[in-house]
Coordinates of C-alpha atoms in Angstrom, one line a residue:
Chain A
X1 CA -10.7 26.5 11.8
X2 CA -9.4 22.9 11.0
X3 CA -12.6 20.6 11.2
X4 CA -12.7 17.5 13.8
X5 CA -12.7 15.2 11.0
X6 CA -9.6 16.7 9.5
X7 CA -7.7 16.5 12.6
X8 CA -8.7 12.9 13.1
X9 CA -7.4 12.2 9.7
X10 CA -4.4 13.9 10.2
X11 CA -3.8 12.2 13.5
X12 CA -4.4 8.8 11.7
X13 CA -1.6 9.9 9.3
X14 CA 0.8 10.9 12.0
X15 CA 0.3 7.5 13.9
X16 CA 0.9 5.6 10.5
X17 CA 4.2 7.5 9.9
X18 CA 5.2 7.1 13.4
X19 CA 7.0 3.6 13.0
X20 CA 8.6 3.6 16.4
X21 CA 5.2 4.3 18.0
X22 CA 6.3 6.8 20.5
X23 CA 4.3 9.7 19.7
X24 CA 6.8 11.7 17.9
X25 CA 8.2 11.6 14.3
X26 CA 12.0 11.5 13.4
X27 CA 13.5 12.7 10.2
X28 CA 13.8 9.0 9.2
X29 CA 10.0 8.6 9.5
X30 CA 9.6 11.3 6.8
X31 CA 12.3 10.1 4.6
X32 CA 10.3 6.8 4.3
X33 CA 7.8 8.5 2.1
X34 CA 9.0 7.6 -1.4
X35 CA 7.4 10.7 -3.0
X36 CA 9.1 13.0 -0.5
X37 CA 12.3 11.3 -0.7
X38 CA 12.4 12.0 -4.5
X39 CA 11.4 15.7 -4.1
X40 CA 14.7 17.7 -4.7
X41 CA 13.9 20.1 -1.6
X42 CA 12.8 17.0 0.5
X43 CA 15.3 17.5 3.1
X44 CA 14.6 21.2 3.5
X45 CA 10.9 20.6 3.8
X46 CA 11.3 17.9 6.4
X47 CA 13.6 20.4 8.2
X48 CA 10.8 22.9 8.5
X49 CA 8.9 20.7 11.0
X50 CA 11.6 20.5 13.7
X51 CA 12.6 23.3 15.9
X52 CA 16.1 24.5 16.6
X53 CA 18.1 21.5 18.0
X54 CA 15.1 19.1 18.1
X55 CA 15.2 15.9 16.2
X56 CA 11.8 14.8 17.1
X57 CA 8.4 16.4 16.5
X58 CA 5.2 15.7 18.1
X59 CA 1.7 15.9 16.7
X60 CA 1.1 19.5 17.7
X61 CA 4.2 20.6 16.1
X62 CA 3.3 18.6 13.0
X63 CA 0.0 20.2 13.0
X64 CA 1.4 23.7 13.4
X65 CA 3.6 23.4 10.3
X66 CA 0.8 22.0 8.4
X67 CA -1.3 24.7 9.3
X68 CA 0.5 27.0 7.1
X69 CA -1.1 25.5 4.2
X70 CA -4.6 25.7 5.0
X71 CA -6.5 27.5 2.3
X72 CA -7.4 31.3 3.2
X73 CA -11.0 31.2 3.5
X74 CA -12.9 34.6 2.4
X75 CA -14.7 35.2 5.8
X76 CA -11.4 34.9 7.8
X77 CA -10.1 37.7 5.9
X78 CA -12.0 40.4 7.6
X79 CA -12.2 38.5 11.0
X80 CA -10.2 39.5 14.0
X81 CA -7.8 42.2 13.0
X82 CA -6.5 42.5 16.7
X83 CA -5.5 39.0 17.2
X84 CA -2.3 37.1 16.3
X85 CA -1.9 36.7 12.6
X86 CA -3.1 33.1 11.6
X87 CA -0.5 30.9 10.3
X88 CA -1.9 30.3 7.0
X89 CA -1.9 34.0 6.3
X90 CA -0.2 35.2 2.8
X91 CA 2.6 36.7 4.9
X92 CA 3.3 33.5 6.7
X93 CA 3.1 31.5 3.7
X94 CA 5.7 33.5 2.1
X95 CA 7.8 33.2 5.3
X96 CA 7.6 29.5 5.1
X97 CA 9.1 29.6 1.7
X98 CA 11.6 32.3 2.6
X99 CA 12.8 30.0 5.5
X100 CA 13.4 27.2 2.9
X101 CA 16.2 29.3 1.4
X102 CA 17.4 31.1 4.4
X103 CA 19.3 28.1 5.8
X104 CA 21.1 30.2 8.7
X105 CA 17.9 32.0 9.7
X106 CA 19.4 35.5 9.7
X107 CA 16.2 37.0 7.7
X108 CA 18.4 37.2 4.4
X109 CA 18.9 35.0 1.6
X110 CA 22.9 35.5 0.7
X111 CA 24.3 34.4 -2.6
X112 CA 25.6 31.4 -1.2
X113 CA 22.3 30.3 0.4
X114 CA 20.7 30.8 -2.9
X115 CA 23.2 28.6 -4.6
X116 CA 22.8 25.9 -2.2
X117 CA 19.0 25.7 -2.9
X118 CA 19.6 26.0 -6.7
X119 CA 22.0 23.1 -6.5
X120 CA 19.6 20.9 -4.6
X121 CA 16.9 21.7 -7.3
X122 CA 19.1 21.0 -10.3
X123 CA 21.3 18.2 -9.2
X124 CA 24.5 17.9 -11.5
X125 CA 23.0 19.1 -14.7
X126 CA 24.3 22.8 -14.6
X127 CA 27.7 24.0 -14.1
X128 CA 28.9 26.1 -11.2
X129 CA 29.6 29.2 -13.2
X130 CA 25.9 29.1 -14.9
X131 CA 24.1 28.4 -11.6
X132 CA 26.5 31.4 -10.1
X133 CA 25.4 33.7 -12.7
X134 CA 21.6 32.7 -12.4
X135 CA 22.0 33.5 -8.6
X136 CA 23.8 36.8 -9.4
X137 CA 20.9 37.9 -11.8
X138 CA 18.3 36.8 -9.2
X139 CA 19.6 38.8 -6.4
X140 CA 20.3 41.7 -8.5
X141 CA 16.8 41.9 -9.5
X142 CA 15.3 41.5 -6.2
X143 CA 17.8 43.6 -4.2
X144 CA 16.8 47.0 -3.4
X145 CA 18.9 48.2 -0.4
X146 CA 22.2 47.2 -2.2
X147 CA 23.3 44.8 0.4
X148 CA 23.7 41.7 -2.1
X149 CA 21.2 39.7 -0.3
X150 CA 17.4 39.4 -0.4
X151 CA 15.8 40.4 2.9
X152 CA 12.1 39.2 3.6
X153 CA 10.6 42.6 2.4
X154 CA 12.4 42.4 -0.9
X155 CA 11.2 38.8 -1.2
X156 CA 7.6 39.7 -0.9
X157 CA 7.9 42.7 -3.0
X158 CA 9.3 40.2 -5.9
X159 CA 6.5 37.8 -5.4
X160 CA 3.7 40.5 -5.0
X161 CA 1.8 39.4 -8.1
X162 CA 2.2 35.7 -7.6
X163 CA -1.0 34.0 -6.3
X164 CA 0.7 32.8 -3.2
X165 CA -2.7 31.8 -1.4
X166 CA -3.7 29.2 -4.1
X167 CA 0.0 27.9 -4.7
X168 CA 0.8 27.4 -0.9
X169 CA -2.4 25.9 -0.1
X170 CA -3.8 22.4 0.4
X171 CA -7.5 21.8 0.2
X172 CA -9.1 18.7 2.0
X173 CA -11.5 16.6 -0.1
X174 CA -14.0 16.4 2.8
Chain B
X1 CA -9.0 -43.1 47.7
X2 CA -10.9 -41.9 44.8
X3 CA -14.5 -41.5 45.0
X4 CA -15.6 -42.2 41.6
X5 CA -18.7 -40.2 41.3
X6 CA -21.6 -41.7 39.4
X7 CA -21.8 -38.8 36.9
X8 CA -17.9 -38.9 36.1
X9 CA -18.4 -41.6 33.9
X10 CA -21.5 -39.9 32.4
X11 CA -19.5 -36.8 31.7
X12 CA -16.8 -39.0 29.8
X13 CA -19.4 -40.6 28.0
X14 CA -20.9 -37.3 26.7
X15 CA -17.5 -36.0 25.8
X16 CA -16.8 -39.2 23.7
X17 CA -20.1 -38.9 22.0
X18 CA -19.9 -35.2 21.3
X19 CA -16.5 -35.6 19.8
X20 CA -17.3 -38.3 17.6
X21 CA -20.4 -36.5 16.2
X22 CA -18.4 -33.4 15.8
X23 CA -15.8 -35.4 13.7
X24 CA -18.4 -37.2 11.8
X25 CA -19.9 -33.9 11.0
X26 CA -16.6 -32.5 10.0
X27 CA -15.9 -35.5 7.6
X28 CA -19.2 -35.5 5.9
X29 CA -19.8 -31.8 5.6
X30 CA -16.4 -30.6 5.0
X31 CA -13.5 -33.2 4.2
X32 CA -15.6 -35.4 1.9
X33 CA -17.2 -32.7 -0.4
X34 CA -13.6 -31.2 -0.4
X35 CA -12.3 -34.6 -1.9
X36 CA -14.8 -34.6 -4.7
X37 CA -14.9 -30.9 -5.3
X38 CA -18.5 -30.4 -4.4
X39 CA -20.3 -28.1 -2.2
X40 CA -23.4 -27.9 0.1
X41 CA -23.6 -24.2 -0.1
X42 CA -23.4 -23.7 3.7
X43 CA -20.7 -21.0 3.3
X44 CA -22.6 -18.9 1.0
X45 CA -25.4 -18.8 3.4
X46 CA -23.1 -18.2 6.3
X47 CA -21.9 -15.2 4.3
X48 CA -25.3 -13.7 3.6
X49 CA -26.4 -13.9 7.3
X50 CA -23.1 -12.2 8.2
X51 CA -23.7 -9.4 5.8
X52 CA -27.0 -8.6 7.4
X53 CA -25.7 -8.6 10.8
X54 CA -22.9 -6.1 9.9
X55 CA -25.5 -3.8 8.2
X56 CA -27.4 -3.7 11.3
X57 CA -24.2 -3.0 13.4
X58 CA -23.3 -0.3 11.0
X59 CA -26.7 1.5 11.6
X60 CA -26.7 1.1 15.3
X61 CA -23.2 2.7 15.4
X62 CA -24.4 5.7 13.1
X63 CA -27.4 6.1 15.4
X64 CA -25.2 6.2 18.4
X65 CA -23.3 8.8 16.9
X66 CA -25.8 11.0 16.0
X67 CA -27.4 10.8 19.4
X68 CA -24.1 12.2 20.7
X69 CA -23.9 14.6 17.9
X70 CA -20.5 13.5 16.8
X71 CA -19.2 13.2 13.3
X72 CA -18.4 9.5 12.6
X73 CA -15.0 8.6 11.4
X74 CA -15.3 7.4 8.0
X75 CA -12.0 6.2 6.1
X76 CA -11.6 7.3 2.6
X77 CA -9.7 5.1 0.3
X78 CA -9.4 7.8 -2.5
X79 CA -7.1 10.0 -0.6
X80 CA -7.7 13.0 1.8
X81 CA -6.5 15.9 -0.1
X82 CA -7.2 17.3 -3.7
X83 CA -4.1 16.8 -5.8
X84 CA -3.8 18.3 -9.1
X85 CA -2.7 15.7 -11.9
X86 CA -0.4 18.6 -13.5
X87 CA 3.3 18.0 -14.5
X88 CA 6.3 19.8 -13.0
X89 CA 6.6 21.8 -16.3
X90 CA 2.9 23.0 -16.4
X91 CA 2.9 24.0 -12.7
X92 CA 5.8 26.0 -12.9
X93 CA 5.0 27.8 -16.0
X94 CA 1.6 28.7 -14.3
X95 CA 3.5 30.1 -11.0
X96 CA 5.6 32.2 -13.3
X97 CA 2.7 33.4 -15.4
X98 CA 1.0 34.6 -12.4
X99 CA 4.1 36.1 -10.8
X100 CA 5.6 38.2 -13.8
X101 CA 3.8 39.3 -16.9
X102 CA 7.0 38.5 -19.0
X103 CA 7.3 36.2 -22.1
X104 CA 7.5 32.8 -20.7
X105 CA 9.1 30.9 -23.4
X106 CA 12.6 32.0 -22.1
X107 CA 13.9 29.5 -19.6
X108 CA 14.8 31.1 -16.5
X109 CA 14.7 30.9 -12.7
X110 CA 12.2 32.5 -10.5
X111 CA 12.2 32.7 -6.6
X112 CA 8.4 31.4 -6.9
X113 CA 9.7 28.2 -8.4
X114 CA 10.2 26.9 -5.0
X115 CA 6.6 27.0 -4.1
X116 CA 5.9 24.0 -6.5
X117 CA 8.4 21.7 -4.6
X118 CA 7.2 23.0 -1.4
X119 CA 3.7 22.3 -1.8
X120 CA 4.2 19.0 -3.4
X121 CA 6.3 17.8 -0.7
X122 CA 3.8 18.8 1.9
X123 CA 1.1 17.0 -0.1
X124 CA 2.9 14.0 0.0
X125 CA 3.4 14.2 3.9
X126 CA -0.1 14.5 4.4
X127 CA -1.0 11.6 2.0
X128 CA 1.0 9.8 -0.4
X129 CA 0.2 7.0 -2.8
X130 CA 2.8 4.3 -1.7
X131 CA 3.1 4.0 2.3
X132 CA -0.7 3.5 2.5
X133 CA -0.5 0.2 0.2
X134 CA 1.7 -1.5 2.9
X135 CA -0.9 -1.4 5.6
X136 CA -4.4 -3.1 5.9
X137 CA -7.3 -1.2 4.3
X138 CA -9.7 0.6 6.3
X139 CA -13.3 -0.6 6.1
X140 CA -16.4 1.7 5.7
X141 CA -18.9 -0.4 7.8
X142 CA -17.9 -2.2 10.9
X143 CA -17.6 -6.1 10.7
X144 CA -17.9 -6.9 14.5
X145 CA -14.0 -7.3 14.8
X146 CA -12.4 -5.2 17.3
X147 CA -9.3 -5.1 15.2
X148 CA -11.2 -2.8 12.5
X149 CA -13.3 -0.5 14.9
X150 CA -12.5 3.1 14.9
X151 CA -15.6 4.4 16.5
X152 CA -15.6 2.6 19.9
X153 CA -17.3 5.0 22.0
X154 CA -20.6 4.6 20.0
X155 CA -21.1 1.0 20.6
X156 CA -24.5 0.3 22.6
X157 CA -25.2 -2.6 24.8
X158 CA -26.6 -4.6 22.2
X159 CA -23.9 -4.1 20.0
X160 CA -21.3 -5.1 22.6
X161 CA -23.2 -8.4 23.4
X162 CA -23.2 -9.3 19.7
X163 CA -19.7 -8.8 19.5
X164 CA -19.1 -10.8 22.4
X165 CA -21.1 -13.5 21.0
X166 CA -19.0 -13.3 17.8
X167 CA -15.9 -13.5 19.5
X168 CA -17.1 -16.6 21.3
X169 CA -18.2 -18.2 18.1
X170 CA -14.9 -17.3 16.3
X171 CA -12.4 -18.3 18.9
X172 CA -14.3 -21.3 20.5
X173 CA -15.9 -22.9 17.4
X174 CA -14.5 -21.7 14.4
X175 CA -11.0 -21.6 15.4
X176 CA -10.6 -25.1 16.7
X177 CA -12.5 -26.4 13.6
X178 CA -10.4 -24.7 11.1
X179 CA -7.2 -25.6 13.1
X180 CA -8.3 -29.2 12.9
X181 CA -9.1 -29.0 9.1
X182 CA -5.8 -27.1 8.5
X183 CA -3.9 -30.1 10.2
X184 CA -5.9 -32.8 8.0
X185 CA -5.2 -30.9 4.9
X186 CA -1.5 -30.4 5.5
X187 CA -0.7 -33.9 6.8
X188 CA -2.8 -35.4 3.8
X189 CA -0.7 -33.4 1.6
X190 CA 2.6 -34.5 2.9
X191 CA 1.7 -38.2 3.2
X192 CA -0.2 -38.2 0.0
X193 CA 2.7 -36.5 -2.1
X194 CA 5.3 -38.7 -0.5
X195 CA 3.3 -42.0 -1.2
X196 CA 2.8 -40.8 -4.9
X197 CA 6.5 -40.0 -5.2
X198 CA 7.0 -43.6 -4.8
X199 CA 5.3 -44.6 -8.0
X200 CA 7.3 -45.0 -11.2
X201 CA 7.0 -41.8 -13.6
X202 CA 4.0 -42.0 -15.9
X203 CA 0.5 -41.1 -16.5
X204 CA -0.8 -42.6 -13.5
X205 CA 1.7 -40.6 -11.3
X206 CA 0.8 -37.4 -12.9
X207 CA -2.9 -38.0 -12.4
X208 CA -2.8 -39.1 -8.8
X209 CA -0.1 -36.2 -7.9
X210 CA -2.6 -33.7 -9.4
X211 CA -5.5 -34.8 -7.6
X212 CA -3.7 -35.4 -4.2
X213 CA -2.5 -31.5 -4.5
X214 CA -6.1 -30.5 -5.5
X215 CA -7.7 -32.4 -2.5
X216 CA -5.4 -30.8 -0.2
X217 CA -5.9 -27.5 -1.1
X218 CA -9.6 -27.6 -1.2
X219 CA -9.5 -28.8 2.4
X220 CA -7.2 -26.1 3.3
X221 CA -9.5 -23.5 1.5
X222 CA -12.2 -25.0 4.0
X223 CA -9.9 -24.5 6.8
X224 CA -10.0 -20.9 6.2
X225 CA -13.6 -20.6 5.3
X226 CA -12.6 -19.0 2.0
X227 CA -15.5 -18.2 -0.2
X228 CA -14.2 -17.8 -3.7
X229 CA -15.9 -16.7 -6.9
X230 CA -14.0 -17.9 -10.0
X231 CA -14.8 -15.9 -13.3
X232 CA -13.8 -16.7 -16.9
X233 CA -12.7 -20.2 -15.9
X234 CA -12.1 -20.8 -19.8
X235 CA -8.9 -18.9 -19.6
X236 CA -7.3 -21.0 -17.1
X237 CA -3.6 -21.4 -17.6
X238 CA -2.1 -24.3 -19.6
X239 CA 0.9 -26.3 -19.5
X240 CA 3.9 -24.5 -20.9
X241 CA 2.6 -21.1 -19.7
X242 CA 3.4 -18.7 -16.8
X243 CA 0.4 -17.7 -14.5
X244 CA 1.0 -14.3 -13.0
X245 CA -1.2 -12.7 -10.3
X246 CA -1.3 -9.9 -7.8
X247 CA 0.0 -10.6 -4.2
X248 CA -1.9 -9.9 -1.1
X249 CA -1.0 -12.9 1.0
X250 CA 0.3 -16.4 1.0
X251 CA -3.3 -17.6 0.9
X252 CA -3.1 -16.5 -2.7
X253 CA -1.5 -19.8 -3.6
X254 CA -4.0 -21.9 -1.8
X255 CA -7.0 -20.0 -3.6
X256 CA -5.5 -20.4 -7.2
X257 CA -4.2 -24.0 -6.7
X258 CA -7.6 -25.3 -5.6
X259 CA -8.8 -24.5 -8.9
X260 CA -6.4 -25.6 -11.4
X261 CA -2.9 -27.4 -11.3
X262 CA 0.2 -25.4 -10.9
X263 CA 3.9 -25.9 -10.5
X264 CA 5.1 -23.5 -7.7
X265 CA 8.2 -21.5 -7.7
X266 CA 10.1 -20.3 -4.5
X267 CA 12.7 -20.4 -2.2
X268 CA 13.2 -23.6 -0.1
X269 CA 12.2 -22.7 3.7
X270 CA 13.3 -24.5 6.9
X271 CA 10.7 -25.8 9.5
X272 CA 7.2 -27.2 8.5
X273 CA 7.3 -25.1 5.2
X274 CA 10.4 -27.0 4.0
X275 CA 8.8 -30.3 4.8
X276 CA 5.8 -29.6 2.9
X277 CA 8.0 -28.3 0.0
X278 CA 10.4 -31.3 0.1
X279 CA 7.2 -33.5 -0.1
X280 CA 5.5 -31.9 -2.9
X281 CA 8.4 -32.1 -5.0
X282 CA 8.5 -35.8 -4.8
X283 CA 5.0 -36.0 -6.5
X284 CA 5.5 -33.4 -9.4
X285 CA 8.1 -31.1 -10.6
X286 CA 8.0 -27.8 -8.7
X287 CA 10.8 -25.1 -8.9
X288 CA 12.2 -24.6 -5.6
X289 CA 15.5 -22.9 -5.3
X290 CA 18.0 -22.8 -2.6
X291 CA 18.5 -19.4 -0.7
X292 CA 21.9 -18.9 -2.5
X293 CA 20.6 -19.5 -5.9
X294 CA 17.7 -17.1 -5.6
X295 CA 20.0 -14.2 -6.1
X296 CA 21.4 -15.5 -9.3
X297 CA 19.0 -14.2 -12.0
X298 CA 20.5 -16.2 -14.9
X299 CA 20.3 -19.5 -13.1
X300 CA 16.6 -18.7 -12.2
X301 CA 15.8 -17.5 -15.6
X302 CA 17.4 -20.6 -17.0
X303 CA 15.2 -23.3 -14.7
X304 CA 12.2 -21.4 -15.5
X305 CA 12.8 -21.5 -19.2
X306 CA 13.4 -25.3 -19.1
X307 CA 10.5 -25.8 -17.2
X308 CA 7.9 -23.9 -19.6
X309 CA 9.7 -25.5 -22.6
X310 CA 8.7 -28.8 -21.3
X311 CA 4.8 -29.1 -22.4
X312 CA 4.2 -32.0 -19.9
X313 CA 5.1 -29.9 -17.0
X314 CA 2.4 -27.8 -15.2
X315 CA 2.1 -24.1 -15.7
X316 CA 4.2 -22.1 -13.2
X317 CA 2.6 -19.8 -10.6
X318 CA 4.4 -16.5 -10.0
X319 CA 3.8 -13.2 -8.3
X320 CA 5.9 -10.7 -9.9
X321 CA 5.3 -7.9 -7.2
X322 CA 7.6 -9.8 -5.0
X323 CA 5.9 -8.8 -1.7
X324 CA 2.5 -8.5 -0.4
X325 CA 0.5 -5.5 -1.2
X326 CA -2.9 -4.5 0.6
X327 CA -5.1 -5.3 -2.2
X328 CA -6.0 -1.7 -3.2
X329 CA -3.5 -1.4 -5.8
X330 CA -0.8 -3.4 -8.2
X331 CA 2.8 -2.3 -7.9
X332 CA 5.6 -2.7 -10.2
X333 CA 6.2 -6.3 -11.7
X334 CA 9.5 -7.4 -11.8
X335 CA 10.5 -8.2 -15.3
X336 CA 12.1 -11.7 -14.7
X337 CA 9.2 -13.7 -15.7
X338 CA 8.4 -11.7 -18.7
X339 CA 11.7 -12.2 -20.4
X340 CA 11.4 -15.9 -20.6
X341 CA 9.2 -15.8 -23.8
X342 CA 6.4 -18.1 -22.5
X343 CA 2.8 -17.2 -22.8
X344 CA 1.4 -15.5 -19.7
X345 CA -1.8 -16.0 -18.2
X346 CA -2.9 -13.0 -16.0
X347 CA -5.0 -13.5 -13.1
X348 CA -6.6 -10.9 -10.9
X349 CA -7.6 -11.4 -7.3
X350 CA -9.6 -9.2 -5.4
X351 CA -10.4 -9.8 -1.7
X352 CA -13.6 -8.3 0.1
X353 CA -12.1 -7.1 3.3
X354 CA -15.4 -7.0 5.2
X355 CA -15.5 -10.7 6.3
X356 CA -11.6 -10.6 7.0
X357 CA -8.6 -8.8 5.7
X358 CA -6.3 -11.3 3.9
X359 CA -3.4 -8.9 3.6
X360 CA -0.3 -10.2 5.3
X361 CA 1.7 -7.1 6.8
X362 CA 4.9 -9.0 7.3
X363 CA 6.5 -6.2 9.2
X364 CA 3.9 -6.3 11.7
X365 CA 2.9 -9.7 12.0
X366 CA 5.1 -13.1 11.7
X367 CA 3.4 -16.0 9.7
X368 CA 1.9 -17.8 12.8
X369 CA 0.1 -14.8 14.2
X370 CA -1.1 -13.9 10.5
X371 CA -2.6 -17.3 10.3
X372 CA -4.2 -17.1 13.7
X373 CA -5.8 -13.7 12.6
X374 CA -7.0 -15.5 9.4
X375 CA -8.6 -18.3 11.2
X376 CA -10.3 -16.2 13.5
X377 CA -11.7 -13.7 11.1
X378 CA -15.4 -14.3 9.8
X379 CA -14.2 -15.8 6.4
X380 CA -12.2 -14.7 3.7
X381 CA -14.0 -13.7 0.4
X382 CA -12.6 -13.0 -2.8
X383 CA -13.1 -13.0 -6.6
X384 CA -10.8 -14.5 -9.0
X385 CA -10.6 -13.3 -12.8
X386 CA -8.9 -15.5 -15.2
X387 CA -7.7 -13.0 -18.0
X388 CA -7.0 -13.9 -21.5
X389 CA -3.5 -15.0 -22.2
X390 CA -1.0 -12.5 -23.5
X391 CA 2.3 -12.7 -25.2
X392 CA 5.2 -10.2 -25.6
X393 CA 4.8 -8.3 -28.8
X394 CA 8.0 -7.7 -31.1
X395 CA 8.0 -4.0 -30.7
X396 CA 7.7 -4.1 -26.8
X397 CA 10.6 -5.1 -24.2
X398 CA 10.0 -7.1 -21.1
X399 CA 9.4 -4.0 -18.9
X400 CA 6.7 -2.8 -21.2
X401 CA 5.0 -6.2 -21.5
X402 CA 5.2 -6.3 -17.8
X403 CA 3.5 -3.2 -17.3
X404 CA 0.8 -4.1 -19.9
X405 CA -0.1 -7.2 -18.1
X406 CA -0.1 -5.3 -14.8
X407 CA -2.6 -2.7 -16.0
X408 CA -5.0 -5.4 -17.4
X409 CA -4.9 -7.1 -14.0
X410 CA -5.6 -3.6 -12.1
X411 CA -8.2 -3.0 -14.5
X412 CA -10.0 -6.1 -14.0
X413 CA -9.8 -6.2 -10.2
X414 CA -10.7 -2.5 -9.7
X415 CA -7.3 -1.9 -8.2
X416 CA -5.0 1.4 -8.7
X417 CA -2.1 0.7 -11.1
X418 CA 1.1 2.1 -9.6
X419 CA 4.5 2.1 -11.0
X420 CA 6.2 2.2 -7.7
X421 CA 8.3 -0.8 -6.5
X422 CA 6.6 -3.1 -3.8
X423 CA 10.2 -3.4 -2.4
X424 CA 9.7 0.1 -0.9
X425 CA 7.9 -1.5 1.8
X426 CA 11.6 -2.1 3.2
X427 CA 14.0 -0.4 1.2
X428 CA 14.7 3.2 0.2
X429 CA 13.8 4.5 -3.1
X430 CA 16.5 4.7 -5.5
X431 CA 18.4 8.2 -6.2
X432 CA 17.5 7.9 -9.9
X433 CA 13.8 9.2 -9.6
X434 CA 15.1 12.3 -7.6
X435 CA 17.9 12.7 -10.5
X436 CA 15.1 12.7 -13.1
X437 CA 13.0 15.5 -11.2
X438 CA 16.4 17.5 -11.1
X439 CA 17.0 16.9 -14.8
X440 CA 13.4 18.3 -15.7
X441 CA 13.6 21.2 -13.6
X442 CA 17.3 22.1 -15.1
X443 CA 15.7 22.3 -18.4
X444 CA 13.2 24.8 -17.1
X445 CA 15.9 26.9 -16.2
X446 CA 18.3 26.8 -18.7
X447 CA 16.7 25.2 -21.5
X448 CA 18.1 21.9 -23.2
X449 CA 21.5 22.8 -24.6
X450 CA 21.8 26.5 -24.6
X451 CA 24.5 28.1 -22.5
X452 CA 22.8 31.1 -21.0
X453 CA 25.1 33.3 -18.7
X454 CA 23.9 36.6 -18.3
X455 CA 25.6 39.3 -16.0

C-alpha cells in the first residue's frame, strides 16, 4: 500500500498545483508544469486524469491515476487472488498505455488513432506518407484477427517481452 | 468637568520617559553604528540564542510525534521520486531492447515507445524541477513561526507558550522598532541625496553621495535585522564593471549596496518607490528607464554601455534572472547584460531560511505584505560571496558566457543550476522545446535523412 508519508507528499504536491485553491485540478493547472507542457504526449497524459465529460479532478482521482505507476512489490504478487486486480498490475499498466492510443475508447487502436499519436510524437518532422506506412506496418505486425486494428489482447501480445513493470513504475525516494 | 486623577500625569511622565529612553537606545545602539559602519555584535548573539531555541523546539515536536506514534512530515528538497538521468535516445533503445530481440540499429517505431513519454510525463506531474522554485523553500526544523509549521498537532503546551511569547516579541517589540528604523533610513536617503544633489559636480559631491547612500542602506539592513556574512571582499566590483547576482527578493539590493557602491538599474515606479528613485539619481548617476523604454532592448543596451565606458561612474548592479526565485536554484540569465562587453563581477547570495524566508512570491504577496512578513520574521541571515571577475572569451557568445557565469554562481552558493527561464513563473513555456523533443524522437523512428517506406 502507499505509505502515509507518500500520501502526504502527494497531497502537498496536489495543493501546490491547485492554483485556484478549490480542491480540484483543471487541465490548465497541469499545463502549467513546463516539463509536462513540452512532452509531446502531454495533453493525452493530462486527459488520463479526467473522467468522461469532467474537467476537474479531485485528490482521490489524482491518486487513482497515479496509483497505476506504483512499483509492483514481490510480496504483492501472491497476495489476494480473489480480490479486484490492483491498479498497478502489469495488465492495468498496459491498459493505461493502451488508452493513450485508443482515443474513442472502443477497445481498439485504429489506423487513424495510431496516426494521431504518431503525429503528436514526431511533430512536423515526418511526411504523411512515411507516417502512414509506419502505421500500416505496425498494425500489420500486431494484428492477428485481421480487422486492421489492434485490440487490447493483440497489444498485450506484442509487448509480452517488454519489462512493463519497470518501465511504467515510479519509485519514491523515501 | 474633568477629574484629573493624580496618577494621570504620572502615566504621561512615564510614557514620555520610556519613549525618550527607547529612542536614545535606538540612536546609540543602532543608528550611530550604522552611520559609522561598526557593529556591537548584538545581532550575532541574538542569532545564536535563536538557534538554540529552534533546536529545542524541533526536539519537542519529534518527541510529541513519537509519543503519538505518527511519522513526522519532513520536507525533502532533493525531490520525492527517483528519476533516471538518461536521455530520450538511451531510454527508448532500452525499451526496444527488452521488447524484441531484433537488431536495434535500424530506426523504427515500436508500440512500446509510448511508455517513455508516459512515464516521463507522470514523473513531472508528481515532482518537477521548475514550479517548486517559485514557492518558499520548506524547512526541516521548525523556527517558531506559524507560517512554516507542518506538524501542528504535535505542539505541546510549553511550545505553544514559547510560540506565543515569540509572536509577542516579534509583533510588539521588533516590528515597531524595525518600522521606525526603516522610516529613518528612507527619509535620510531621500533628504540626504536631495541635499547632495544641490552641490556642484566634483569629488566632494561623489564622496558625499557614496556615503549618504551607504549610511542609509546600513540603517535599512538593521531595520530588517539582516545578519550578513561577506566572503572574498577583495573581489568586490570596480568602476566600469557590471555586478550580477542571483535574485531572491528586493532586499538583495540593500544587502549588496550596504557593502559597496553601486549604480542601480531599473524601471521608474510611481509612489514612494518613485520618490526614492528620483531623489537618488540627483546625487549620482543611476540608470532609470521609463516603462516604455524598458522594452526597447537596443536603447537599454546603449545606455548601459555608455555607463560602463565612463570609468568615473559606479559599477552597475543587475539581476539577470529578471524575477525572484526561491534561492534553491539559479535560473536562466538573460543575455542582455552579457553582450555589453564589460567585466562581469559575479556575486552569489544564499539566504538561510531558518530565521526568515526572504523569497518574495510576487504572485502571492504584494510588496507591502511582503515587507511586513520580513519585518515580523526573526532575522534575515545570508551569506554573500564575491566571485573573481569574468570576461567574455573570444570563442563564446553572450549566451554561453551568461551560462558560465551562472554556473559559477550556482556552484559557490550551493544552488541548483537550471536552464529554465524564470519567466515561466508567469508565462507558458515556448513551443520550441516541445519541437526539439519531437525532432529527437523522429530521428529514432526514421533515422537522419533516409526515406524509409516499407509496405
